Amino acid sequence: MKKFLNDPKQFVPEFLEGIQLASDGALKYEPKYNLIYRADMPSDSKVSIIQGSGSGHEPAHTMIVGKGMLDAACPGDVFAGPPVDFVVETSKLMNSKMGILHIVNNYTGDRAAFEMGRELCEAEGLRIETLLVNDDVAVKDSTWTVGRRGVAGNFFVIKAVGAASEKGADLDELMRIGNKVVANVRTMGIALSSCTPPTRGTPLFEIAEDEMEVGIGIHGEPGRQRTKLVPATEIVDLLLNAIVPDLPFKDGDEVALMVNGLGGTTIAELYLLYGIAHKKLAAKGIKVFRSYVGEYCTSLEMAGAHISILKVDDEIKDLLLAPADVSIRIF
Amino acid sequence: MKKFLNDPKQFVPEFLEGIQLASDGALKYEPKYNLIYRADMPSDSKVSIIQGSGSGHEPAHTMIVGKGMLDAACPGDVFAGPPVDFVVETSKLMNSKMGILHIVNNYTGDRAAFEMGRELCEAEGLRIETLLVNDDVAVKDSTWTVGRRGVAGNFFVIKAVGAASEKGADLDELMRIGNKVVANVRTMGIALSSCTPPTRGTPLFEIAEDEMEVGIGIHGEPGRQRTKLVPATEIVDLLLNAIVPDLPFKDGDEVALMVNGLGGTTIAELYLLYGIAHKKLAAKGIKVFRSYVGEYCTSLEMAGAHISILKVDDEIKDLLLAPADVSIRIF
């Protein structure tokens, strides 16, 4: 394992401290719960938006805490959902008169922690709603999931509800908007390599030099098939042929098109994939309203990519274009 | 070689087309010269800012073309400077009454192309000045360079002159500002892995599973030494002990602190390094004015990182904080 590390067990706390130090005071860090939260939250004039999930998917979710996105994130260790007490203590700390929104990617561990956490909080009088994200069309059930997995489309859910929340939307309205995004976003990915969680020290799975995993999960879960590596244009076909008919996306639709890197793939390759996908969608009469190319939800240093497509209407467009300010930024 | 590719020879044109398609009309692409340029440029009310360099360092430089940054980039193939005619034709196309600024990282190939290109353009009456970037403290001369190499600090040079140019600065003023940034920025990097240029198909160099290259160049050029991998805290010490005394950065200084990923390193590891560096600088009385964590100048999928430090004054701070809008973005 070659990584920038001290003690592998301190990997998560050390990078979380880095996020806090890099935030110029915008974020606070509570080591007891792996908790990164907005320094200006909670506020009784805004619903508190919280996500947990495992670490190892950065920038999701601790690096997209900030104005117009998440108000707090309390991840578990790498590829492990947060313990129940992280959920409970984070929810209590972030409690608002307008209530709390939990955004949960559909994995068994995450769901269990957030369901139990919610029950414990509700017993103490907190008001919580839960938005479940399950955008991955690759497989119905999988190693860690009953039903579809939540993957890169989660970014769009957070962006939309984060923007609406800044405009004062209440909890019911955020649930309506979030579920609308979930209903309209579809994703699938391909991996070219494995990845190595720090405390494990060895690759999650083996994959031959001439193979790819089609429909990979973000914790290395198997996808639809293991096949020989094919050219980029065929890879885009494989992904679009799974994603487009699923909603279905149709002639005349406007969409947000994301090519998400899984961690080890160059941004140049992501733009190469983007160009192919953009043209193939255009040929089907599907117009890209806005492009998203880069790393949004990774699997450590895995080489690979997701294509994620969100059908947009005027309401979703406005929410995607609303300003936001998080830890990761170019400038 | 496992990459998202069609024909390796078409890697650069295909990702450049992707950049253009993802830009929502903000950028144009001229395949004859690998040229990405702002659709609203040239303008006679603004100096045209151009960079060439090789491909393979994305997002530098084609993905940071846009308002407040570069006006055009005309890279060569992966790790190859642009041919002279790319420089000449790009300069002619982007010609402005206010003149042209070439920003050149200090590599022999890049310098030769830009020097000859400038001469040819000047013979046709164009006014050009050249800003040379050489922020890498690792080695004095190296495989591809006489003098120090230009690396991640180049981002700060572009950000500063790009912002000043939007405010109407003339060519002399841009040279003054650019040279001031160059005089105040220092960088050094460490590689944990090699990388594979698409048309080569094999790794640039070999490195053992327990080794790191200290002071690596962005084309895999040797650095100061090949040593055993050490913990992250010691790596930060190695880099800061080379960078800080070089300017020197001193107690009371304010700085911009960048941790730049070389391509294959997770953003979580970059934040881990950032946190360590931030605290070590604070202990020396050096205050971070603004943080930059992510991929700014890569070596394809190489695992590794640069630390880059820029001493700032009020003028540089204003320029760093000025708005900019380029192809790569989070939202």
XYZ file of C-alpha atoms in Angstrom:
662
model
C 0.000 0.000 0.000
C 1.469 3.360 -1.069
C -0.418 6.257 0.379
C 0.224 9.530 2.180
C -0.539 8.243 5.658
C 0.625 8.176 9.232
C -1.262 5.572 11.264
C -3.854 3.975 8.920
C -6.367 4.012 11.795
C -6.002 7.799 11.968
C -6.531 8.312 8.232
C -10.108 9.577 8.565
C -9.554 11.898 11.572
C -6.408 13.324 9.977
C -8.019 14.202 6.665
C -11.092 15.582 8.453
C -8.837 17.893 10.452
C -7.292 18.977 7.151
C -10.741 19.871 5.806
C -11.421 21.993 8.868
C -8.055 23.752 8.692
C -8.494 24.436 4.968
C -11.931 25.990 5.464
C -10.780 29.393 6.732
C -13.216 29.111 9.651
C -16.256 28.149 7.584
C -16.357 24.618 9.004
C -16.071 23.052 12.440
C -14.774 19.580 13.244
C -15.938 17.364 16.117
C -13.525 14.399 16.286
C -15.787 12.327 18.542
C -18.274 11.789 15.706
C -16.102 12.270 12.566
C -18.291 15.334 12.238
C -17.694 18.192 9.818
C -20.342 20.911 10.041
C -20.994 24.483 9.009
C -19.775 26.956 11.608
C -22.915 29.059 11.013
C -25.297 26.146 11.660
C -27.674 25.100 13.116
C -30.154 27.883 12.514
C -33.840 27.856 13.360
C -34.558 29.510 10.015
C -33.249 26.571 8.021
C -33.737 22.799 7.932
C -30.476 21.022 8.855
C -29.316 18.715 6.063
C -27.148 15.819 7.196
C -25.458 12.917 5.437
C -23.479 10.043 6.914
C -22.214 7.234 4.685
C -18.715 5.764 4.750
C -15.461 7.583 4.202
C -13.378 6.833 1.112
C -15.784 8.530 -1.322
C -14.283 12.007 -1.042
C -15.192 14.705 -1.933
C -18.503 13.069 -0.896
C -19.597 13.860 1.710
C -17.421 15.743 4.179
C -15.931 18.000 1.485
C -19.329 19.134 0.215
C -20.439 20.520 3.544
C -21.103 24.230 3.134
C -23.607 26.900 2.180
C -26.096 25.561 -0.358
C -25.043 21.924 0.124
C -24.828 19.751 3.244
C -24.929 21.341 6.682
C -23.119 18.406 8.287
C -21.555 15.050 7.467
C -20.650 12.342 9.994
C -19.035 9.501 8.041
C -17.907 6.191 9.400
C -14.493 4.734 8.672
C -13.510 3.948 5.082
C -16.387 2.092 3.391
C -18.238 1.707 6.719
C -21.476 3.470 7.587
C -21.422 5.743 10.648
C -22.193 4.210 14.049
C -25.653 5.035 15.404
C -24.280 7.427 18.015
C -22.650 9.551 15.280
C -26.099 9.944 13.709
C -27.788 10.696 17.030
C -25.232 13.181 18.315
C -24.914 14.930 14.940
C -28.687 15.248 14.671
C -28.973 16.657 18.182
C -26.144 19.127 17.632
C -27.654 20.277 14.331
C -31.250 20.352 15.557
C -33.393 23.146 14.144
C -36.982 24.263 14.738
C -37.523 23.618 11.028
C -36.421 20.026 11.444
C -33.702 17.771 10.092
C -33.257 16.060 6.747
C -31.208 12.865 6.627
C -29.915 12.013 3.159
C -29.019 8.329 3.048
C -27.468 6.377 0.204
C -29.138 3.011 -0.050
C -26.685 0.664 1.670
C -27.736 -1.698 4.418
C -25.235 -0.352 6.963
C -26.049 3.298 6.318
C -29.784 2.666 6.416
C -29.598 0.729 9.679
C -27.579 3.463 11.399
C -29.825 6.262 10.187
C -33.076 4.397 10.907
C -32.060 3.586 14.456
C -30.577 7.043 14.936
C -33.777 8.653 13.745
C -35.892 6.568 16.131
C -33.714 7.534 19.085
C -33.852 11.209 18.117
C -37.615 11.165 17.547
C -38.033 9.707 21.025
C -36.392 12.908 22.247
C -38.723 15.090 20.194
C -36.603 15.859 17.128
C -38.390 16.034 13.777
C -36.558 14.108 11.067
C -37.337 13.048 7.513
C -35.202 10.649 5.457
C -34.393 10.911 1.779
C -33.149 7.662 0.258
C -30.857 7.851 -2.789
C -30.714 4.820 -5.128
C -29.617 5.996 -8.567
C -27.360 3.083 -9.642
C -29.079 1.088 -12.399
C -26.357 -1.597 -12.443
C -27.885 -4.170 -10.120
C -31.099 -4.657 -8.178
C -29.624 -6.141 -4.998
C -25.935 -6.426 -4.240
C -23.385 -7.365 -1.605
C -24.211 -4.493 0.710
C -27.637 -3.461 -0.513
C -31.249 -4.482 -0.829
C -32.545 -2.573 -3.825
C -30.471 -0.238 -5.932
C -27.341 1.464 -4.607
C -26.907 5.204 -4.136
C -23.903 6.542 -6.025
C -22.845 9.731 -7.857
C -26.422 10.964 -8.386
C -26.400 11.776 -4.690
C -24.544 14.994 -5.601
C -27.567 16.278 -7.537
C -29.902 15.455 -4.651
C -27.729 17.408 -2.221
C -27.296 20.322 -4.621
C -31.048 20.637 -5.166
C -32.207 20.340 -1.567
C -29.259 22.428 -0.357
C -30.228 25.266 -2.688
C -33.924 25.019 -1.823
C -33.102 25.004 1.871
C -31.087 28.230 1.552
C -34.213 29.800 0.013
C -36.228 28.796 3.086
C -37.947 25.602 1.923
C -39.505 23.591 4.761
C -38.962 19.890 5.404
C -41.943 18.713 3.337
C -40.817 20.830 0.414
C -37.272 19.453 0.651
C -38.635 15.903 0.648
C -40.709 16.693 -2.455
C -37.705 18.200 -4.267
C -35.284 15.507 -3.151
C -37.591 12.689 -4.195
C -38.144 14.407 -7.539
C -34.389 14.436 -8.167
C -34.086 10.790 -7.058
C -36.919 9.869 -9.433
C -35.155 11.546 -12.357
C -31.484 10.580 -11.925
C -29.828 7.376 -13.158
C -26.183 6.310 -12.929
C -23.861 3.446 -13.833
C -20.110 2.984 -13.532
C -17.170 0.964 -14.772
C -13.985 0.151 -12.874
C -10.593 -0.499 -14.416
C -8.762 -1.095 -11.142
C -9.334 -1.981 -7.513
C -8.509 0.187 -4.481
C -6.921 -0.324 -1.073
C -8.600 0.815 2.160
C -5.881 2.083 4.552
C -6.657 -0.191 7.499
C -6.978 -3.239 5.226
C -3.718 -2.614 3.385
C -4.531 -4.885 0.436
C -6.723 -4.358 -2.661
C -10.468 -4.908 -2.203
C -10.585 -7.221 -5.202
C -8.367 -8.420 -8.027
C -8.900 -7.494 -11.645
C -6.734 -8.575 -14.584
C -4.748 -6.111 -16.703
C -7.144 -6.576 -19.653
C -10.441 -6.584 -17.726
C -13.051 -4.112 -16.542
C -15.951 -4.444 -14.095
C -19.180 -3.158 -15.621
C -21.613 -1.740 -13.074
C -19.063 -1.612 -10.242
C -20.211 -0.568 -6.783
C -18.426 2.227 -4.914
C -17.137 -0.271 -2.329
C -15.861 -2.640 -4.991
C -19.115 -4.652 -5.050
C -19.529 -6.715 -8.206
C -21.531 -5.179 -11.014
C -23.271 -6.761 -13.963
C -20.299 -8.451 -15.576
C -16.541 -8.704 -15.757
C -15.445 -8.293 -19.384
C -12.400 -7.507 -21.486
C -11.457 -3.827 -21.635
C -12.992 -2.180 -24.714
C -12.432 1.250 -26.316
C -13.903 4.329 -24.639
C -16.663 4.725 -27.215
C -17.920 1.195 -26.517
C -17.724 1.825 -22.782
C -19.928 4.887 -23.156
C -22.363 2.792 -25.219
C -22.463 0.128 -22.502
C -23.270 2.727 -19.856
C -25.771 4.761 -21.871
C -27.545 1.600 -23.060
C -28.158 0.744 -19.414
C -28.956 4.245 -18.157
C -31.027 5.839 -20.925
C -33.796 3.203 -21.259
C -34.105 2.888 -17.490
C -35.867 6.199 -16.806
C -36.284 6.381 -19.846
C -34.572 9.564 -21.072
C -36.274 10.577 -24.329
C -35.942 12.760 -27.404
C -36.589 16.344 -26.297
C -35.429 15.862 -22.711
C -32.991 18.283 -21.121
C -30.468 16.772 -18.735
C -27.520 17.424 -16.455
C -24.717 15.104 -17.573
C -22.055 14.030 -15.087
C -18.910 12.030 -15.725
C -17.668 11.190 -12.243
C -14.156 9.895 -11.671
C -13.769 7.062 -9.175
C -10.441 8.424 -7.916
C -7.545 7.130 -9.995
C -8.656 8.158 -13.469
C -7.242 11.319 -15.020
C -9.575 14.245 -15.581
C -8.484 14.198 -19.237
C -9.998 10.701 -19.615
C -13.176 11.924 -17.912
C -13.477 14.752 -20.455
C -12.833 12.230 -23.237
C -15.754 10.146 -21.946
C -17.834 13.280 -21.518
C -17.362 14.310 -25.154
C -18.468 10.901 -26.405
C -21.503 10.783 -24.099
C -22.542 14.348 -24.954
C -22.541 13.573 -28.677
C -24.378 10.264 -28.255
C -27.097 11.930 -26.192
C -27.372 14.746 -28.743
C -27.872 12.113 -31.452
C -30.850 10.812 -29.438
C -32.299 14.331 -29.172
C -31.320 14.629 -25.505
C -29.863 18.053 -24.776
C -27.262 18.675 -22.083
C -28.308 21.626 -19.952
C -25.168 21.557 -17.802
C -22.012 19.449 -17.592
C -20.304 18.033 -14.493
C -16.893 16.468 -15.103
C -14.556 15.521 -12.268
C -14.528 13.657 -8.984
C -17.816 13.827 -7.083
C -18.076 10.397 -5.467
C -14.974 8.227 -5.489
C -13.820 4.811 -4.312
C -10.449 5.857 -2.925
C -7.911 5.596 -5.785
C -9.968 3.230 -7.969
C -9.552 3.853 -11.714
C -12.988 4.124 -13.243
C -15.925 6.380 -13.935
C -19.663 6.805 -13.568
C -21.979 8.386 -16.049
C -24.891 10.020 -14.258
C -27.829 11.655 -16.000
C -30.491 13.837 -14.385
C -33.587 14.893 -16.286
C -34.178 18.555 -15.468
C -37.174 20.883 -15.485
C -37.196 24.615 -14.748
C -37.331 24.056 -10.990
C -34.353 21.672 -10.954
C -32.375 23.904 -13.324
C -32.768 26.872 -10.975
C -31.623 24.779 -8.018
C -28.575 23.434 -9.886
C -27.552 26.965 -10.878
C -27.985 28.452 -7.402
C -24.728 29.478 -5.683
C -23.007 27.126 -3.251
C -19.758 27.236 -1.334
C -17.972 24.147 -0.026
C -14.515 23.098 1.100
C -13.370 21.846 -2.295
C -12.969 24.581 -4.862
C -10.717 25.520 -7.732
C -10.040 29.138 -6.794
C -2.142 0.195 -19.868
C -5.710 0.581 -18.567
C -7.274 3.860 -19.580
C -10.487 5.195 -21.060
C -9.188 5.549 -24.607
C -9.968 4.892 -28.216
C -6.874 5.368 -30.405
C -4.023 6.495 -28.093
C -2.909 8.941 -30.788
C -6.320 10.612 -30.569
C -6.238 10.940 -26.783
C -5.452 14.664 -26.775
C -7.891 15.721 -29.533
C -10.663 13.635 -27.986
C -10.360 15.113 -24.506
C -10.014 18.616 -25.956
C -13.276 18.110 -27.829
C -14.819 17.013 -24.526
C -13.675 20.260 -22.892
C -15.298 22.273 -25.663
C -18.564 20.312 -25.488
C -18.691 20.641 -21.693
C -18.217 24.413 -21.823
C -21.783 25.339 -22.789
C -20.450 27.594 -25.552
C -17.888 29.435 -23.435
C -14.916 27.828 -25.211
C -13.959 27.136 -28.812
C -11.737 24.318 -30.063
C -9.443 24.460 -33.086
C -8.202 20.881 -33.707
C -5.392 21.980 -36.053
C -3.444 23.494 -33.140
C -4.814 21.580 -30.102
C -6.225 24.984 -29.313
C -8.818 25.714 -26.633
C -9.749 29.398 -26.414
C -12.370 31.687 -24.952
C -15.265 32.207 -27.351
C -15.363 35.911 -26.359
C -11.669 36.501 -27.162
C -9.617 38.104 -28.592
C -10.641 41.592 -27.550
C -8.728 44.801 -28.164
C -9.539 45.905 -24.629
C -7.610 43.040 -23.030
C -4.162 41.499 -23.312
C -4.417 37.916 -24.625
C -2.909 35.431 -22.169
C -1.661 32.196 -23.743
C 0.004 29.078 -22.398
C 1.292 26.054 -24.291
C 3.156 23.286 -22.449
C 2.552 19.570 -22.896
C -0.688 17.693 -22.329
C -0.953 15.206 -19.475
C -0.984 17.868 -16.733
C -4.742 18.432 -16.717
C -6.489 20.515 -15.501
C -3.412 22.586 -16.506
C -3.663 24.204 -18.949
C -6.562 23.609 -21.324
C -9.081 23.223 -18.496
C -8.190 26.560 -16.907
C -8.980 28.582 -19.991
C -11.740 31.028 -19.156
C -12.626 34.433 -17.773
C -10.034 35.586 -15.253
C -7.530 32.845 -16.176
C -5.992 31.854 -19.529
C -7.491 33.139 -22.752
C -6.040 30.264 -24.774
C -3.978 27.100 -24.412
C -2.329 25.186 -27.267
C -0.654 22.131 -25.732
C 1.482 19.600 -27.510
C 0.949 15.881 -27.141
C 1.311 14.257 -23.713
C 4.512 15.545 -22.060
C 5.613 17.268 -25.291
C 5.783 21.021 -25.780
C 3.640 22.484 -28.569
C 5.136 22.693 -32.065
C 6.197 26.205 -33.124
C 3.275 26.565 -35.536
C 0.784 25.985 -32.678
C 2.365 28.949 -30.876
C 2.417 31.129 -33.989
C -1.120 30.388 -35.146
C -2.562 30.666 -31.646
C -0.825 34.010 -31.105
C -2.077 35.355 -34.431
C -5.629 34.186 -33.789
C -5.614 35.716 -30.300
C -3.840 38.937 -31.301
C -5.014 42.049 -29.460
C -4.091 45.738 -29.729
C -3.041 45.469 -26.079
C -0.593 42.707 -26.938
C -0.044 39.084 -26.018
C 1.371 37.458 -22.895
C 3.001 34.052 -23.239
C 3.252 32.137 -19.965
C 5.912 29.450 -20.312
C 6.915 26.820 -17.791
C 10.673 26.449 -17.795
C 11.254 23.334 -19.901
C 13.655 23.296 -22.821
C 11.038 22.143 -25.346
C 8.411 24.655 -24.279
C 10.922 27.507 -24.223
C 12.265 26.685 -27.670
C 8.768 26.579 -29.204
C 7.667 29.809 -27.554
C 10.909 31.681 -28.283
C 10.860 30.778 -31.958
C 7.106 31.365 -32.159
C 7.512 34.793 -30.610
C 10.244 35.741 -33.076
C 8.094 34.705 -36.017
C 5.128 36.634 -34.659
C 7.173 39.741 -33.875
C 8.428 39.707 -37.473
C 4.770 40.104 -38.427
C 4.287 43.007 -36.030
C 2.691 41.282 -33.029
C 3.680 42.539 -29.580
C 4.516 39.703 -27.195
C 6.030 39.432 -23.736
C 7.065 36.160 -22.081
C 6.638 35.209 -18.457
C 8.823 32.300 -17.351
C 7.643 30.126 -14.457
C 10.274 28.192 -12.464
C 8.891 27.501 -8.995
C 10.228 23.959 -8.367
C 12.990 24.087 -5.742
C 13.844 20.382 -6.148
C 16.688 20.581 -8.633
C 18.679 23.255 -10.405
C 18.976 21.576 -13.811
C 17.240 18.368 -14.819
C 16.525 16.010 -17.694
C 14.406 18.448 -19.640
C 15.403 21.752 -18.116
C 18.189 24.267 -17.696
C 17.420 26.022 -14.439
C 14.454 25.256 -12.223
C 11.297 23.639 -13.535
C 7.873 25.246 -13.638
C 5.242 23.197 -11.791
C 2.105 23.761 -9.694
C 2.971 27.391 -8.827
C 2.066 28.195 -12.400
C -1.584 28.196 -11.267
C -0.971 31.211 -9.031
C 0.797 33.082 -11.845
C -2.151 32.515 -14.182
C -4.702 33.406 -11.509
C -2.955 36.691 -10.699
C -2.312 37.915 -14.238
C -5.708 36.622 -15.399
C -7.466 38.668 -12.724
C -5.351 41.769 -13.380
C -5.992 41.457 -17.095
C -9.770 41.405 -16.560
C -9.365 44.688 -14.693
C -7.630 46.214 -17.725
C -3.939 45.889 -16.807
C -1.590 46.459 -19.743
C 1.213 44.141 -20.822
C 3.909 45.832 -18.719
C 1.698 45.673 -15.648
C 0.978 41.970 -16.242
C 4.710 41.294 -16.538
C 5.322 43.120 -13.257
C 2.563 41.157 -11.478
C 3.506 37.828 -13.012
C 7.174 38.205 -12.135
C 6.199 39.209 -8.612
C 4.235 35.980 -8.201
C 7.095 33.940 -9.704
C 9.506 35.623 -7.288
C 7.332 34.676 -4.310
C 6.199 31.105 -5.057
C 8.099 27.906 -4.282
C 7.082 24.283 -4.840
C 8.336 20.734 -4.378
C 6.723 17.347 -4.956
C 6.965 13.664 -4.115
C 5.868 10.750 -6.279
C 4.714 7.371 -5.011
C 4.059 5.859 -8.432
C 4.892 6.274 -12.097
C 2.446 7.021 -14.913
C 1.824 5.776 -18.444
C 1.556 8.140 -21.438
C -1.089 6.746 -23.835
C 1.067 6.537 -26.965
C 3.947 4.984 -25.016
C 1.808 2.358 -23.311
C 4.346 1.544 -20.584
C 5.231 3.350 -17.334
C 7.651 6.299 -17.611
C 9.852 4.880 -14.880
C 9.878 2.059 -12.333
C 9.596 2.606 -8.610
C 9.533 -0.102 -5.943
C 6.533 -0.739 -3.690
C 8.367 0.738 -0.675
C 9.992 3.733 -2.384
C 9.208 7.353 -3.148
C 10.865 9.894 -5.442
C 11.569 13.141 -3.587
C 11.496 16.209 -5.812
C 9.884 14.417 -8.767
C 9.383 16.301 -12.026
C 5.968 16.433 -13.682
C 7.241 14.336 -16.583
C 8.752 11.729 -14.289
C 12.162 13.440 -14.249
C 14.325 12.379 -11.314
C 14.234 14.578 -8.239
C 16.682 14.919 -5.377
C 16.648 11.352 -4.149
C 14.897 8.007 -4.220
C 14.180 6.909 -0.633
C 12.038 4.507 1.361
C 8.425 5.600 1.843
C 8.015 7.432 5.172
C 4.915 8.569 7.104
C 2.989 11.597 5.852
C 4.260 13.867 8.617
C 7.869 13.171 7.621
C 7.011 13.727 3.971
C 5.604 17.152 4.798
C 8.790 17.917 6.759
C 10.932 16.899 3.790
C 8.993 19.212 1.491
C 8.718 22.178 3.861
C 12.397 21.913 4.816
C 13.227 22.379 1.136
C 10.601 25.002 0.305
C 10.504 27.299 3.343
C 14.230 28.249 3.556
C 14.411 28.726 -0.194
C 12.501 32.019 -0.418
C 12.751 32.146 2.645
C 9.223 32.214 4.103
C 9.454 33.838 7.544
C 7.626 34.368 10.797
C 4.859 36.889 10.122
C 4.439 36.040 6.443
C 1.004 35.395 4.980
C 0.814 32.727 2.308
C -1.422 30.822 -0.065
C -0.873 27.114 0.627
C -1.515 24.568 -2.105
C -1.438 20.789 -1.871
C -1.590 19.679 -5.492
C -2.379 16.091 -6.413
C -0.323 14.547 -9.212
C -3.305 12.575 -10.526
C -3.618 9.218 -8.773
C -3.699 10.321 -5.140
C -7.025 10.604 -3.348
C -8.243 14.046 -2.346
C -8.559 12.711 1.219
C -4.780 12.120 1.317
C -4.246 15.641 -0.056
C -6.324 17.086 2.789
C -4.367 14.947 5.253
C -1.115 16.465 3.922
C -2.720 19.917 3.950
C -3.629 19.677 7.628
C -0.086 18.698 8.574
C 1.480 21.452 6.473
C -0.940 24.099 7.755
C -0.053 23.299 11.363
C 3.691 23.166 10.697
C 3.594 26.569 8.989
C 1.502 28.003 11.839
C 4.166 26.764 14.275
C 6.707 28.824 12.312
C 4.482 31.920 12.509
C 3.487 31.634 8.845
C -0.230 32.247 8.395
C -2.281 30.646 5.650
C -4.353 33.296 3.910
C -6.088 30.826 1.571
C -5.973 27.071 0.956
C -5.868 25.229 -2.367
C -6.297 21.451 -2.141
C -6.897 19.286 -5.186
C -5.536 18.643 -8.647
C -4.054 21.724 -10.321
C -1.098 20.335 -12.283
C -0.909 16.570 -12.683
C 1.310 13.946 -14.284
C -1.430 11.786 -15.743
C -2.381 9.187 -13.092
C 0.829 9.468 -11.046
C 0.310 9.035 -7.291
C 1.994 11.930 -5.545
C 1.669 15.517 -4.426
C 3.251 18.953 -4.538
C 3.291 21.469 -1.765
C 3.334 24.979 -3.187
C 3.601 28.142 -1.111
C 3.055 31.689 -2.322
C 3.899 34.668 -0.133
C 1.061 37.156 -0.526
C 0.674 40.907 -0.082
C -2.525 42.932 -0.410
C -2.199 43.162 -4.192
C -1.752 39.409 -4.659
C -4.553 38.644 -2.189
C -6.999 40.764 -4.182
C -5.990 39.025 -7.396
C -6.349 35.545 -5.877
C -9.826 36.401 -4.573
C -11.066 37.913 -7.844
C -13.755 35.880 -9.637
C -12.820 33.465 -12.396
C -14.737 30.979 -14.490
C -13.134 28.007 -16.217
C -14.142 24.648 -17.654
C -13.480 22.651 -14.499
C -15.849 23.448 -11.670
C -17.668 21.714 -8.861
C -21.147 23.130 -9.456
